[in-house]
Short mmCIF file of C-alpha atoms in Angstrom, two decimals:
data_model
loop_
_atom_site.label_atom_id
_atom_site.label_comp_id
_atom_site.label_asym_id
_atom_site.label_seq_id
_atom_site.Cartn_x
_atom_site.Cartn_y
_atom_site.Cartn_z
CA MET A 1 4.92 20.51 10.81
CA LEU A 2 2.59 17.78 12.05
CA LYS A 3 2.46 17.45 15.80
CA GLN A 4 2.61 13.92 17.13
CA TYR A 5 -0.01 13.43 19.82
CA THR A 6 -0.70 10.18 21.65
CA SER A 7 -3.50 8.12 20.10
CA LEU A 8 -4.95 4.66 20.45
CA ILE A 9 -5.15 2.93 17.06
CA PHE A 10 -7.88 0.36 16.71
CA LEU A 11 -7.14 -2.48 14.32
CA LEU A 12 -10.39 -3.65 12.77
CA THR A 13 -10.79 -6.88 10.87
CA PHE A 14 -9.64 -6.83 7.28
CA SER A 15 -13.11 -7.09 5.70
CA VAL A 16 -14.80 -4.54 7.93
CA SER A 17 -12.12 -1.90 7.36
CA PHE A 18 -12.67 -2.05 3.60
CA ALA A 19 -16.45 -1.83 3.77
CA GLN A 20 -16.59 1.53 5.50
CA SER A 21 -15.26 4.02 2.96
CA ASN A 22 -16.15 5.41 -0.44
CA THR A 23 -12.65 6.07 -1.73
CA GLU A 24 -11.17 6.91 -5.12
CA VAL A 25 -7.75 6.39 -6.70
CA PHE A 26 -6.07 9.52 -8.06
CA VAL A 27 -2.91 9.70 -10.15
CA MET A 28 -0.86 12.84 -10.68
CA ASP A 29 2.38 13.94 -12.28
CA LEU A 30 5.20 14.38 -9.77
CA ASP A 31 8.35 16.47 -10.04
CA PHE A 32 10.50 15.78 -7.00
CA ASN A 33 14.13 16.65 -6.29
CA GLU A 34 16.08 18.11 -3.40
CA ASN A 35 14.76 21.59 -4.20
CA GLU A 36 11.21 20.96 -5.35
CA PHE A 37 8.06 18.90 -4.79
CA LYS A 38 5.47 19.69 -7.44
CA ILE A 39 2.30 17.88 -8.46
CA GLU A 40 -0.02 18.60 -11.36
CA ASN A 41 -2.55 16.95 -13.69
CA VAL A 42 -4.50 15.23 -10.93
CA LEU A 43 -6.73 12.53 -12.44
CA ASN A 44 -9.42 10.40 -10.80
CA ILE A 45 -8.74 7.04 -12.47
CA SER A 46 -11.39 5.05 -10.59
CA ASN A 47 -14.35 7.47 -10.62
CA ASN A 48 -16.48 4.73 -9.15
CA LYS A 49 -18.98 4.36 -6.35
CA GLY A 50 -17.73 2.19 -3.49
CA TYR A 51 -14.30 1.09 -2.29
CA ASP A 52 -11.44 1.81 -4.73
CA SER A 53 -8.03 1.64 -3.10
CA GLN A 54 -4.59 0.04 -2.71
CA PRO A 55 -2.81 1.24 -5.88
CA PHE A 56 0.31 -0.61 -7.02
CA PHE A 57 2.36 0.40 -10.07
CA ILE A 58 3.31 -2.46 -12.39
CA ASP A 59 5.50 -0.13 -14.43
CA ASN A 60 5.61 3.58 -15.22
CA GLU A 61 2.31 3.57 -17.13
CA GLN A 62 0.21 0.79 -15.57
CA LEU A 63 -1.12 0.21 -12.09
CA LEU A 64 -3.31 -2.23 -10.24
CA TYR A 65 -5.88 -1.36 -7.61
CA ALA A 66 -8.78 -2.94 -5.75
CA ARG A 67 -12.02 -1.77 -7.39
CA THR A 68 -15.66 -2.21 -6.44
CA ASP A 69 -17.44 -4.00 -9.27
CA GLN A 70 -20.99 -5.36 -9.12
CA ASN A 71 -21.13 -5.60 -5.32
CA GLN A 72 -17.71 -7.17 -4.90
CA THR A 73 -14.10 -6.05 -5.11
CA ASN A 74 -11.92 -7.16 -8.02
CA ILE A 75 -8.39 -6.53 -9.27
CA ALA A 76 -8.39 -3.70 -11.79
CA LYS A 77 -5.51 -2.81 -14.11
CA TYR A 78 -5.45 0.78 -15.36
CA HIS A 79 -3.42 1.96 -18.36
CA LEU A 80 -2.43 5.61 -17.97
CA GLU A 81 -1.45 6.14 -21.60
CA ASP A 82 -4.87 5.39 -23.11
CA LYS A 83 -6.92 5.66 -19.87
CA SER A 84 -8.30 2.15 -20.27
CA LEU A 85 -9.35 -0.36 -17.62
CA GLU A 86 -9.35 -4.14 -17.49
CA TYR A 87 -9.91 -6.77 -14.80
CA ILE A 88 -7.62 -9.59 -13.66
CA CYS A 89 -9.38 -12.95 -13.12
CA LYS A 90 -12.78 -11.36 -12.62
CA THR A 91 -14.51 -14.75 -12.47
CA THR A 92 -13.19 -15.74 -9.02
CA ILE A 93 -15.62 -16.12 -6.12
CA GLY A 94 -15.11 -13.55 -3.38
CA GLY A 95 -13.40 -10.16 -3.24
CA GLU A 96 -9.75 -9.40 -3.96
CA TYR A 97 -7.67 -6.80 -2.12
CA SER A 98 -4.06 -5.58 -2.02
CA PRO A 99 -3.22 -6.48 -5.64
CA GLN A 100 0.44 -6.60 -6.67
CA LYS A 101 2.60 -8.03 -9.42
CA ILE A 102 4.86 -10.85 -8.29
CA PRO A 103 8.47 -9.81 -9.04
CA ASN A 104 10.26 -11.44 -11.98
CA THR A 105 7.09 -13.25 -13.12
CA ASN A 106 3.99 -12.60 -15.21
CA PHE A 107 1.71 -13.42 -12.29
CA TYR A 108 -0.30 -11.21 -9.97
CA SER A 109 -1.21 -11.62 -6.33
CA ALA A 110 -4.05 -10.47 -4.10
CA VAL A 111 -5.69 -11.21 -0.79
CA ARG A 112 -8.98 -12.99 -1.43
CA LEU A 113 -11.83 -12.75 1.03
CA ASP A 114 -14.16 -15.59 0.07
CA THR A 115 -17.90 -15.66 0.61
CA THR A 116 -17.24 -18.09 3.49
CA ASP A 117 -15.06 -15.38 5.17
CA LEU A 118 -11.93 -17.43 4.43
CA GLN A 119 -9.06 -14.99 3.82
CA ARG A 120 -5.96 -16.14 1.96
CA LEU A 121 -3.23 -14.84 -0.37
CA TYR A 122 -3.59 -16.07 -3.98
CA LYS A 123 -1.56 -16.04 -7.17
CA TYR A 124 -3.39 -15.11 -10.39
CA ASP A 125 -2.61 -15.97 -13.99
CA SER A 126 -4.39 -13.41 -16.17
CA GLU A 127 -3.75 -15.35 -19.39
CA SER A 128 -5.38 -18.59 -18.25
CA ASN A 129 -7.81 -16.78 -15.91
CA THR A 130 -6.85 -19.13 -13.07
CA SER A 131 -5.66 -18.72 -9.50
CA GLN A 132 -4.00 -20.78 -6.79
CA LEU A 133 -3.09 -20.38 -3.13
CA LEU A 134 0.30 -18.84 -2.38
CA ILE A 135 0.21 -19.48 1.37
CA ASP A 136 -2.11 -22.11 2.83
CA ASP A 137 -2.57 -21.30 6.49
CA LEU A 138 -2.02 -17.58 7.06
CA GLN A 139 -4.70 -14.88 7.02
CA VAL A 140 -2.52 -12.39 5.17
CA ALA A 141 -3.96 -8.88 5.33
CA TYR A 142 -1.21 -6.67 3.87
CA TYR A 143 2.09 -7.60 2.27
CA SER A 144 4.98 -6.74 0.00
CA PHE A 145 7.38 -8.93 -1.98
CA TYR A 146 11.12 -8.70 -1.44
CA ASP A 147 11.57 -11.03 -4.43
CA GLU A 148 9.48 -13.74 -6.09
CA ASN A 149 10.14 -16.16 -3.21
CA THR A 150 10.28 -13.85 -0.19
CA LEU A 151 7.24 -12.13 1.25
CA LEU A 152 6.86 -9.79 4.23
CA SER A 153 3.29 -9.54 5.46
CA SER A 154 0.96 -8.36 8.20
CA VAL A 155 -1.10 -11.37 9.25
CA LEU A 156 -4.33 -11.37 11.23
CA SER A 157 -3.83 -12.68 14.75
CA GLY A 158 -6.91 -12.16 16.88
CA SER A 159 -7.56 -8.41 16.92
CA ASN A 160 -3.97 -7.59 15.99
CA LEU A 161 -1.58 -7.97 13.08
CA ASP A 162 1.69 -9.92 13.27
CA LEU A 163 4.70 -9.38 11.03
CA VAL A 164 5.57 -12.60 9.20
CA ILE A 165 8.31 -13.37 6.70
CA SER A 166 7.57 -16.21 4.29
CA ASN A 167 9.76 -18.24 1.97
CA LEU A 168 7.35 -19.35 -0.74
CA SER A 169 9.68 -21.90 -2.32
CA LYS A 170 10.44 -23.60 1.02
CA LYS A 171 6.89 -23.00 2.33
CA THR A 172 8.11 -21.56 5.64
CA ASN A 173 6.54 -18.77 7.70
CA ASP A 174 8.33 -17.08 10.60
CA THR A 175 6.68 -14.53 12.90
CA LEU A 176 9.05 -11.63 13.56
CA LEU A 177 6.90 -9.24 15.59
CA ILE A 178 3.40 -8.74 17.00
CA LYS A 179 1.17 -5.65 16.87
CA VAL A 180 2.26 -4.17 13.58
CA GLY A 181 0.61 -2.01 10.92
CA ARG A 182 -0.37 -2.36 7.30
CA SER A 183 2.26 -0.33 5.44
CA ILE A 184 5.07 -2.55 4.10
CA HIS A 185 7.51 -1.55 1.35
CA LYS A 186 10.86 -2.24 -0.23
CA VAL A 187 13.27 0.59 0.45
CA PRO A 188 14.54 1.95 -2.91
CA ASN A 189 18.24 1.80 -3.69
CA ASN A 190 18.79 -0.34 -0.61
CA LYS A 191 19.27 -3.92 -1.74
CA ASN A 192 18.46 -5.89 1.41
CA THR A 193 15.99 -3.63 3.19
CA MET A 194 12.23 -3.41 3.63
CA SER A 195 10.18 -1.15 5.88
CA TYR A 196 7.18 -1.86 8.08
CA THR A 197 5.22 -0.11 10.82
CA SER A 198 4.83 -1.16 14.44
CA ILE A 199 2.56 0.13 17.21
CA ASN A 200 4.59 1.75 19.98
CA ASP A 201 3.73 2.08 23.66
CA GLU A 202 1.98 5.40 23.05
CA GLY A 203 -0.33 3.90 20.45
CA ASN A 204 1.38 5.60 17.50
CA MET A 205 2.96 3.94 14.48
CA ASP A 206 6.74 3.72 14.20
CA ILE A 207 8.51 2.98 10.92
CA PHE A 208 11.28 0.38 11.03
CA GLN A 209 13.67 -0.96 8.42
CA LEU A 210 14.21 -4.70 8.28
CA ASP A 211 17.44 -6.19 6.97
CA ILE A 212 16.23 -9.24 5.05
CA SER A 213 19.59 -10.98 5.27
CA THR A 214 19.90 -10.74 9.07
CA LEU A 215 16.25 -10.08 10.08
CA GLU A 216 17.46 -7.22 12.28
CA SER A 217 15.21 -4.16 12.58
CA PHE A 218 16.22 -0.52 12.89
CA PHE A 219 14.01 2.41 13.98
CA VAL A 220 13.48 5.04 11.27
CA ALA A 221 10.77 7.50 12.35
CA GLN A 222 7.48 7.89 14.14
CA LEU A 223 4.41 8.55 12.03
CA PRO A 224 2.12 11.40 13.10
CA VAL A 225 -1.02 10.58 15.07
CA GLU A 226 -3.51 8.25 13.32
CA ILE A 227 -1.37 7.99 10.16
CA GLN A 228 -0.88 4.38 9.02
CA ASP A 229 0.56 4.64 5.51
CA HIS A 230 3.92 5.70 4.16
CA ILE A 231 5.97 5.36 0.98
CA TRP A 232 9.58 6.04 0.05
CA LEU A 233 10.40 8.70 -2.55
CA ASN A 234 14.03 7.57 -2.33
CA GLU A 235 16.18 5.76 0.21
CA SER A 236 16.11 8.71 2.65
CA THR A 237 12.79 10.47 2.02
CA LEU A 238 9.36 9.44 3.30
CA LEU A 239 5.96 10.69 2.11
CA ILE A 240 2.60 10.48 3.88
CA GLY A 241 -0.90 11.87 3.45
CA SER A 242 -2.92 13.49 6.23
CA LEU A 243 -6.46 14.81 5.66
CA ASP A 244 -6.05 16.83 2.43
CA LYS A 245 -2.29 17.40 2.56
CA LEU A 246 0.97 15.61 1.77
CA PHE A 247 3.96 15.71 4.12
CA LEU A 248 7.58 14.76 3.54
CA LEU A 249 10.28 13.67 5.97
CA ASP A 250 13.94 13.94 5.04
CA LEU A 251 15.81 11.46 7.24
CA PHE A 252 18.88 13.69 7.00
CA GLY A 253 16.89 16.79 7.90
CA ASN A 254 15.72 18.27 11.20
CA GLY A 255 13.25 15.48 12.01
CA ASP A 256 10.09 17.45 11.18
CA TRP A 257 7.40 16.45 8.69
CA LYS A 258 7.29 19.18 6.04
CA LEU A 259 4.10 20.21 4.23
CA VAL A 260 4.74 19.81 0.49
CA ALA A 261 1.27 19.79 -1.12
CA ASP A 262 -2.24 20.96 -0.28
CA LEU A 263 -4.80 18.95 -2.24
CA SER A 264 -7.88 20.71 -0.91
CA LYS A 265 -8.07 22.66 -4.17
CA TYR A 266 -8.80 19.35 -5.89
CA GLN A 267 -11.63 18.66 -3.40
CA LEU A 268 -9.76 15.75 -1.84
CA LYS A 269 -9.86 14.67 1.79
CA ASN A 270 -8.87 11.77 4.05
CA ILE A 271 -5.77 10.72 2.08
CA THR A 272 -4.57 7.23 3.00
CA ARG A 273 -2.56 4.95 0.73
CA LEU A 274 0.10 6.14 -1.69
CA ALA A 275 2.17 4.58 -4.48
CA LEU A 276 5.02 5.77 -6.69
CA ASN A 277 5.83 4.51 -10.18
CA PRO A 278 9.36 3.15 -10.81
CA ASN A 279 10.86 6.29 -12.31
CA GLY A 280 9.22 8.60 -9.75
CA SER A 281 7.21 10.60 -12.28
CA LYS A 282 3.72 9.50 -11.16
CA LEU A 283 2.17 9.50 -7.71
CA ALA A 284 -1.03 7.59 -6.90
CA ILE A 285 -3.03 8.36 -3.80
CA VAL A 286 -6.26 7.10 -2.26
CA ALA A 287 -8.63 9.74 -0.97
CA GLU A 288 -12.28 10.70 -0.68
CA LEU A 289 -13.93 13.46 -2.64
CA ASN A 290 -15.10 16.42 -0.61
CA LYS A 291 -18.54 17.15 -2.09
CA GLU A 292 -19.41 20.00 0.28
#
């Protein structure tokens, strides 16, 4: 079990936080059910010097991630079946982060940090190799789509992040909460619900569910100290990484985070972001290699 101590979490600017780590993206086979959590065939799909992070599965066999390429960060698409790599709109000026596929479209999205330090969310067309602004005025840092027109995001506001819901078709942006975190997800098998993290009075991150139809929030769980990222394995099971281990929380269990995988044997450390493919057979994680 992870003990939850009080900690002060410092929110750095978006660009600085990315420049400080030499991370890799790993993908592994996952067998998860109520009786078992098993991983195998751990593969370093980035194997690249610099910042490689923020995996997002397009489907069961393809994922996007932010990859360092020639001194800037671009959107990479990796094909698991043939282990091939391609770039999305590599010709743009500036670095791209937090890549995702826009639901029900053939377009991609990413946060672009331009050489002028302007930070905005863009839409990318890989066929025409073009891009355009999705939201004009907000410094979106982290985000997730509810559908092709509805976006929940963490937006830079001074030294903090604010939770904003945007209607892209109506071009409206409504701030729901201040002092939030970076981990935002749709809750599987729960039609109207997304999750986000918020900084509590003790300086720890709490996970909340947001009902998109009513914009009401409901407390789910507190993340362990200094943990910022979570994903859903199903509608009642959370997964996080801490140092070189993975922990699971069953919302119908005893309230304790349960150790389910030790990745030290793969020489991994400092696990942060995670992603699950649609059918739950592949898990992607971001971590550093322990070269000691």
